[in-house]
Tab-separated table of C-alpha atoms in Angstrom:
chain	number	residue	atom	x	y	z
A	1	MET	CA	-142.779	91.473	241.529
A	2	LEU	CA	-144.937	91.719	244.468
A	3	ARG	CA	-147.919	93.193	245.498
A	4	ASP	CA	-147.959	95.244	248.588
A	5	SER	CA	-151.706	96.569	248.447
A	6	PRO	CA	-154.495	96.449	245.734
A	7	GLY	CA	-153.349	97.480	242.591
A	8	ARG	CA	-149.566	98.686	243.567
A	9	MET	CA	-146.851	96.516	242.800
A	10	MET	CA	-143.365	96.403	244.496
A	11	GLU	CA	-140.157	95.062	243.171
A	12	GLU	CA	-138.605	92.028	245.267
A	13	PRO	CA	-135.818	92.465	247.378
A	14	LYS	CA	-132.255	91.984	245.543
A	15	SER	CA	-130.426	89.152	245.958
A	16	GLU	CA	-126.331	88.703	247.248
A	17	GLY	CA	-125.575	87.753	243.549
A	18	GLU	CA	-127.436	90.666	242.183
A	19	LEU	CA	-126.070	93.192	244.719
A	20	MET	CA	-122.606	91.694	243.706
A	21	ASN	CA	-123.297	92.292	240.036
A	22	ALA	CA	-124.739	95.916	240.570
A	23	GLU	CA	-121.961	98.610	239.476
A	24	PRO	CA	-119.380	98.927	242.162
A	25	VAL	CA	-119.384	102.127	244.381
A	26	SER	CA	-116.519	104.537	244.455
A	27	VAL	CA	-115.275	105.105	247.631
A	28	ALA	CA	-112.361	107.593	248.852
A	29	LEU	CA	-110.726	106.114	252.351
A	30	HIS	CA	-109.466	108.913	254.481
A	31	ALA	CA	-107.715	107.074	257.560
A	32	SER	CA	-106.118	108.719	260.964
A	33	ASP	CA	-103.060	106.424	260.366
A	34	SER	CA	-101.151	104.185	258.128
A	35	ILE	CA	-101.861	100.769	259.756
A	36	THR	CA	-105.558	101.407	259.372
A	37	ARG	CA	-105.579	102.571	256.221
A	38	ALA	CA	-103.692	99.130	255.057
A	39	GLY	CA	-106.280	97.149	256.977
A	40	VAL	CA	-109.296	98.967	255.292
A	41	THR	CA	-107.835	98.619	252.193
A	42	VAL	CA	-107.308	94.879	252.401
A	43	ALA	CA	-110.719	94.248	253.186
A	44	LEU	CA	-112.350	96.697	250.462
A	45	ARG	CA	-110.427	95.430	247.823
A	46	ALA	CA	-111.774	91.704	248.089
A	47	ARG	CA	-115.508	93.002	247.815
A	48	PRO	CA	-116.640	93.392	244.014
A	49	GLU	CA	-118.938	95.611	245.144
A	50	ILE	CA	-116.666	98.551	246.288
A	51	ARG	CA	-113.751	100.262	244.075
A	52	LEU	CA	-111.553	102.304	245.871
A	53	VAL	CA	-109.987	105.404	244.699
A	54	GLU	CA	-107.331	107.668	245.492
A	55	PRO	CA	-109.019	110.991	247.904
A	56	GLU	CA	-107.067	113.682	245.862
A	57	THR	CA	-108.510	112.672	242.759
A	58	ALA	CA	-111.972	111.540	244.376
A	59	GLU	CA	-115.258	112.913	243.190
A	60	GLY	CA	-118.575	111.751	243.109
A	61	CYS	CA	-117.587	109.321	245.491
A	62	VAL	CA	-118.866	107.613	249.078
A	63	ALA	CA	-116.142	109.110	251.418
A	64	LEU	CA	-114.964	106.563	254.468
A	65	VAL	CA	-113.382	108.153	257.038
A	66	VAL	CA	-112.061	105.873	259.630
A	67	ALA	CA	-110.394	107.136	262.808
A	68	GLU	CA	-109.904	106.194	266.747
A	69	ARG	CA	-111.514	109.475	267.774
A	70	LEU	CA	-112.906	112.959	266.791
A	71	ASP	CA	-110.031	115.242	267.159
A	72	ASP	CA	-109.799	118.677	265.333
A	73	ASN	CA	-108.261	117.140	262.412
A	74	VAL	CA	-110.870	114.498	261.563
A	75	LEU	CA	-113.696	117.292	262.187
A	76	GLN	CA	-111.757	119.285	259.783
A	77	LEU	CA	-111.547	116.709	257.563
A	78	LEU	CA	-115.429	116.122	257.937
A	79	ARG	CA	-116.411	119.997	257.224
A	80	LYS	CA	-113.786	119.859	254.117
A	81	LEU	CA	-115.557	116.739	252.586
A	82	GLN	CA	-118.838	118.265	253.437
A	83	CYS	CA	-118.154	120.937	250.814
A	84	ARG	CA	-117.465	118.303	247.819
A	85	PRO	CA	-119.665	116.928	245.553
A	86	ASN	CA	-120.104	113.483	247.202
A	87	PRO	CA	-122.941	111.473	247.544
A	88	GLY	CA	-122.209	110.490	251.548
A	89	ILE	CA	-119.805	110.560	254.474
A	90	VAL	CA	-119.473	107.158	256.437
A	91	LEU	CA	-117.720	107.586	259.693
A	92	ILE	CA	-116.176	104.866	261.333
A	93	ALA	CA	-114.861	106.050	264.911
A	94	GLY	CA	-113.986	104.684	268.464
A	95	ASP	CA	-116.813	106.054	269.476
A	96	VAL	CA	-118.691	109.505	269.593
A	97	ALA	CA	-119.170	111.856	272.916
A	98	ASP	CA	-122.924	113.642	273.012
A	99	SER	CA	-120.970	116.560	272.808
A	100	GLU	CA	-119.667	115.499	269.203
A	101	LEU	CA	-123.008	114.212	267.694
A	102	LEU	CA	-124.198	117.426	266.515
A	103	ASP	CA	-120.835	118.193	264.641
A	104	VAL	CA	-121.077	115.201	263.030
A	105	VAL	CA	-124.244	115.540	261.893
A	106	GLY	CA	-123.526	118.833	260.873
A	107	SER	CA	-120.471	117.992	259.003
A	108	GLY	CA	-122.645	116.264	256.631
A	109	VAL	CA	-122.088	112.405	258.202
A	110	SER	CA	-124.800	110.242	256.699
A	111	ALA	CA	-123.538	107.132	258.500
A	112	VAL	CA	-121.824	106.207	261.289
A	113	LEU	CA	-120.350	103.201	263.127
A	114	ARG	CA	-118.213	101.931	265.726
A	115	ARG	CA	-115.033	100.586	264.818
A	116	ALA	CA	-115.716	97.684	267.436
A	117	ASP	CA	-118.540	96.907	265.503
A	118	ALA	CA	-116.613	97.203	261.686
A	119	THR	CA	-116.623	94.488	259.591
A	120	PRO	CA	-116.411	94.090	255.783
A	121	ASP	CA	-120.059	93.466	255.625
A	122	THR	CA	-121.231	96.318	257.773
A	123	LEU	CA	-118.597	98.510	255.764
A	124	VAL	CA	-120.195	97.629	252.538
A	125	ARG	CA	-123.595	98.219	253.680
A	126	LEU	CA	-123.280	101.420	254.737
A	127	ILE	CA	-121.334	102.814	252.414
A	128	ARG	CA	-123.962	101.306	249.742
A	129	ALA	CA	-126.784	103.303	251.965
A	130	ALA	CA	-124.809	106.377	252.220
A	131	HIS	CA	-124.356	106.116	248.115
A	132	ALA	CA	-128.125	105.463	248.023
A	133	GLY	CA	-128.539	108.819	250.123
A	134	GLU	CA	-129.971	107.155	253.456
A	135	GLY	CA	-128.418	107.394	256.804
A	136	SER	CA	-127.759	105.123	259.564
A	137	LEU	CA	-126.769	105.510	263.020
A	138	PRO	CA	-126.746	102.539	266.074
A	139	ALA	CA	-129.579	103.094	267.895
A	140	ASP	CA	-128.049	104.458	271.065
A	141	LEU	CA	-126.492	107.347	269.209
A	142	LEU	CA	-129.486	108.266	267.657
A	143	GLY	CA	-131.200	108.597	271.078
A	144	ARG	CA	-128.455	110.667	272.143
A	145	LEU	CA	-128.604	112.565	269.191
A	146	LEU	CA	-132.211	113.365	269.625
A	147	GLY	CA	-131.704	113.973	273.158
A	148	ARG	CA	-129.074	116.349	272.105
A	149	VAL	CA	-131.280	118.228	269.494
A	150	SER	CA	-134.077	118.514	272.228
A	151	GLN	CA	-131.790	120.188	274.934
A	152	LEU	CA	-130.899	122.542	272.023
A	153	GLN	CA	-134.513	123.083	271.101
A	154	ARG	CA	-135.438	123.755	274.954
A	155	ASN	CA	-132.697	125.703	276.070
A	156	VAL	CA	-131.277	127.845	273.213
A	157	LEU	CA	-133.757	128.121	270.118
A	158	ARG	CA	-136.931	128.738	272.151
A	159	PRO	CA	-136.070	131.028	274.235
A	160	ASN	CA	-134.864	133.081	271.631
A	161	GLY	CA	-138.059	132.470	269.469
A	162	LEU	CA	-135.909	129.930	266.931
A	163	ASN	CA	-136.710	126.751	265.272
A	164	LEU	CA	-134.438	123.719	264.132
A	165	ALA	CA	-134.250	125.533	260.832
A	166	GLY	CA	-132.912	128.766	262.609
A	167	MET	CA	-136.095	130.915	261.369
A	168	SER	CA	-138.103	132.988	263.790
A	169	SER	CA	-141.718	132.999	264.555
A	170	ARG	CA	-141.978	136.450	262.932
A	171	GLU	CA	-140.078	135.020	259.724
A	172	THR	CA	-142.255	132.152	259.785
A	173	GLU	CA	-145.431	134.049	260.012
A	174	VAL	CA	-144.052	136.428	257.284
A	175	LEU	CA	-143.893	133.243	254.998
A	176	ARG	CA	-147.297	131.768	255.907
A	177	MET	CA	-148.583	135.159	254.913
A	178	ILE	CA	-146.887	134.766	251.316
A	179	ALA	CA	-148.017	131.507	250.753
A	180	ASP	CA	-151.572	132.531	251.533
A	181	GLY	CA	-151.245	135.262	248.836
A	182	LEU	CA	-150.940	138.557	250.887
A	183	GLU	CA	-149.091	141.221	249.340
A	184	THR	CA	-145.839	143.299	251.135
A	185	LYS	CA	-148.613	146.337	251.817
A	186	GLU	CA	-151.011	143.866	253.219
A	187	ILE	CA	-148.366	141.751	255.741
A	188	ALA	CA	-147.138	145.160	256.980
A	189	GLU	CA	-150.596	146.184	257.733
A	190	LYS	CA	-151.490	143.087	259.554
A	191	LEU	CA	-148.535	142.665	261.213
A	192	CYS	CA	-147.925	146.049	262.273
A	193	TYR	CA	-144.726	146.618	260.234
A	194	SER	CA	-143.284	148.995	257.834
A	195	GLN	CA	-143.274	147.525	254.329
A	196	ARG	CA	-139.449	148.410	254.639
A	197	THR	CA	-139.499	146.086	257.486
A	198	VAL	CA	-141.337	142.943	255.877
A	199	LYS	CA	-138.934	143.466	252.671
A	200	SER	CA	-135.903	143.223	255.267
A	201	ILE	CA	-137.214	139.796	256.662
A	202	LEU	CA	-137.819	138.527	253.104
A	203	HIS	CA	-134.151	139.641	252.289
A	204	ASP	CA	-132.367	137.954	255.677
A	205	ILE	CA	-134.395	134.670	254.843
A	206	THR	CA	-133.301	134.399	251.256
A	207	ASN	CA	-129.784	135.154	251.867
A	208	ARG	CA	-129.221	133.330	254.913
A	209	PHE	CA	-131.058	130.156	253.514
A	210	GLN	CA	-129.438	130.789	250.003
A	211	LEU	CA	-133.077	131.142	248.396
A	212	ARG	CA	-133.630	132.598	245.014
A	213	ASN	CA	-136.885	134.350	245.410
A	214	ARG	CA	-140.375	134.408	247.575
A	215	ALA	CA	-141.553	131.513	245.746
A	216	HIS	CA	-138.533	129.618	246.560
A	217	ALA	CA	-138.521	130.917	250.372
A	218	VAL	CA	-142.205	129.668	250.795
A	219	ALA	CA	-141.309	126.147	249.034
A	220	PHE	CA	-138.349	126.059	251.629
A	221	ALA	CA	-140.474	126.620	254.414
A	222	LEU	CA	-143.186	124.086	253.335
A	223	ARG	CA	-140.295	121.335	252.759
A	224	GLU	CA	-139.300	121.771	256.090
A	225	GLY	CA	-142.646	121.810	257.721
A	226	LEU	CA	-142.726	125.548	259.059
A	227	ILE	CA	-145.847	126.749	257.743
């Protein structure tokens, strides 16, 4: 054990041997062509940290998608995988255009790597990171993604009174007042709305974000940093 501050202990980094002795991560491989599938399969089967499973029967496995380019079929596959109970999606692609970045992230991809940079070691590292709930993007892609998000905020969301969570300023104001303990009638009076309007706003929020009740809506807004 290491000590990183007074009274606080930190685990030592695991050695390569400890990582190899850890429980292997189950991976479902989705490749755009048979040659790619064969090559990646050979590389990963040689690694004791990885256990390859058939995509058709995979559940609770990391999804590894390998493609030269992000065509409609690949994007459709990513969206399909997002609906499955898997711990993460790793995408290996020839390149990702700026216009595709938001689609990729919105499809639940947690790690991206260019095919030119892919080695067995980097594949295993990204797969283990995705399994642990971590994300990974090349530095230039991360910078471009942040640029796209900024552009979206500036040109689309802000002019329409929305934020990145898709919630309007009046919706966040209502949730802020609920968090302060105000009742529907008090909120309506303060905002010069009818009680029916306040209830309608809350109904829209809970339906759109699949929240259970007011308390859940407030917790969601707090977690997202909206209030």
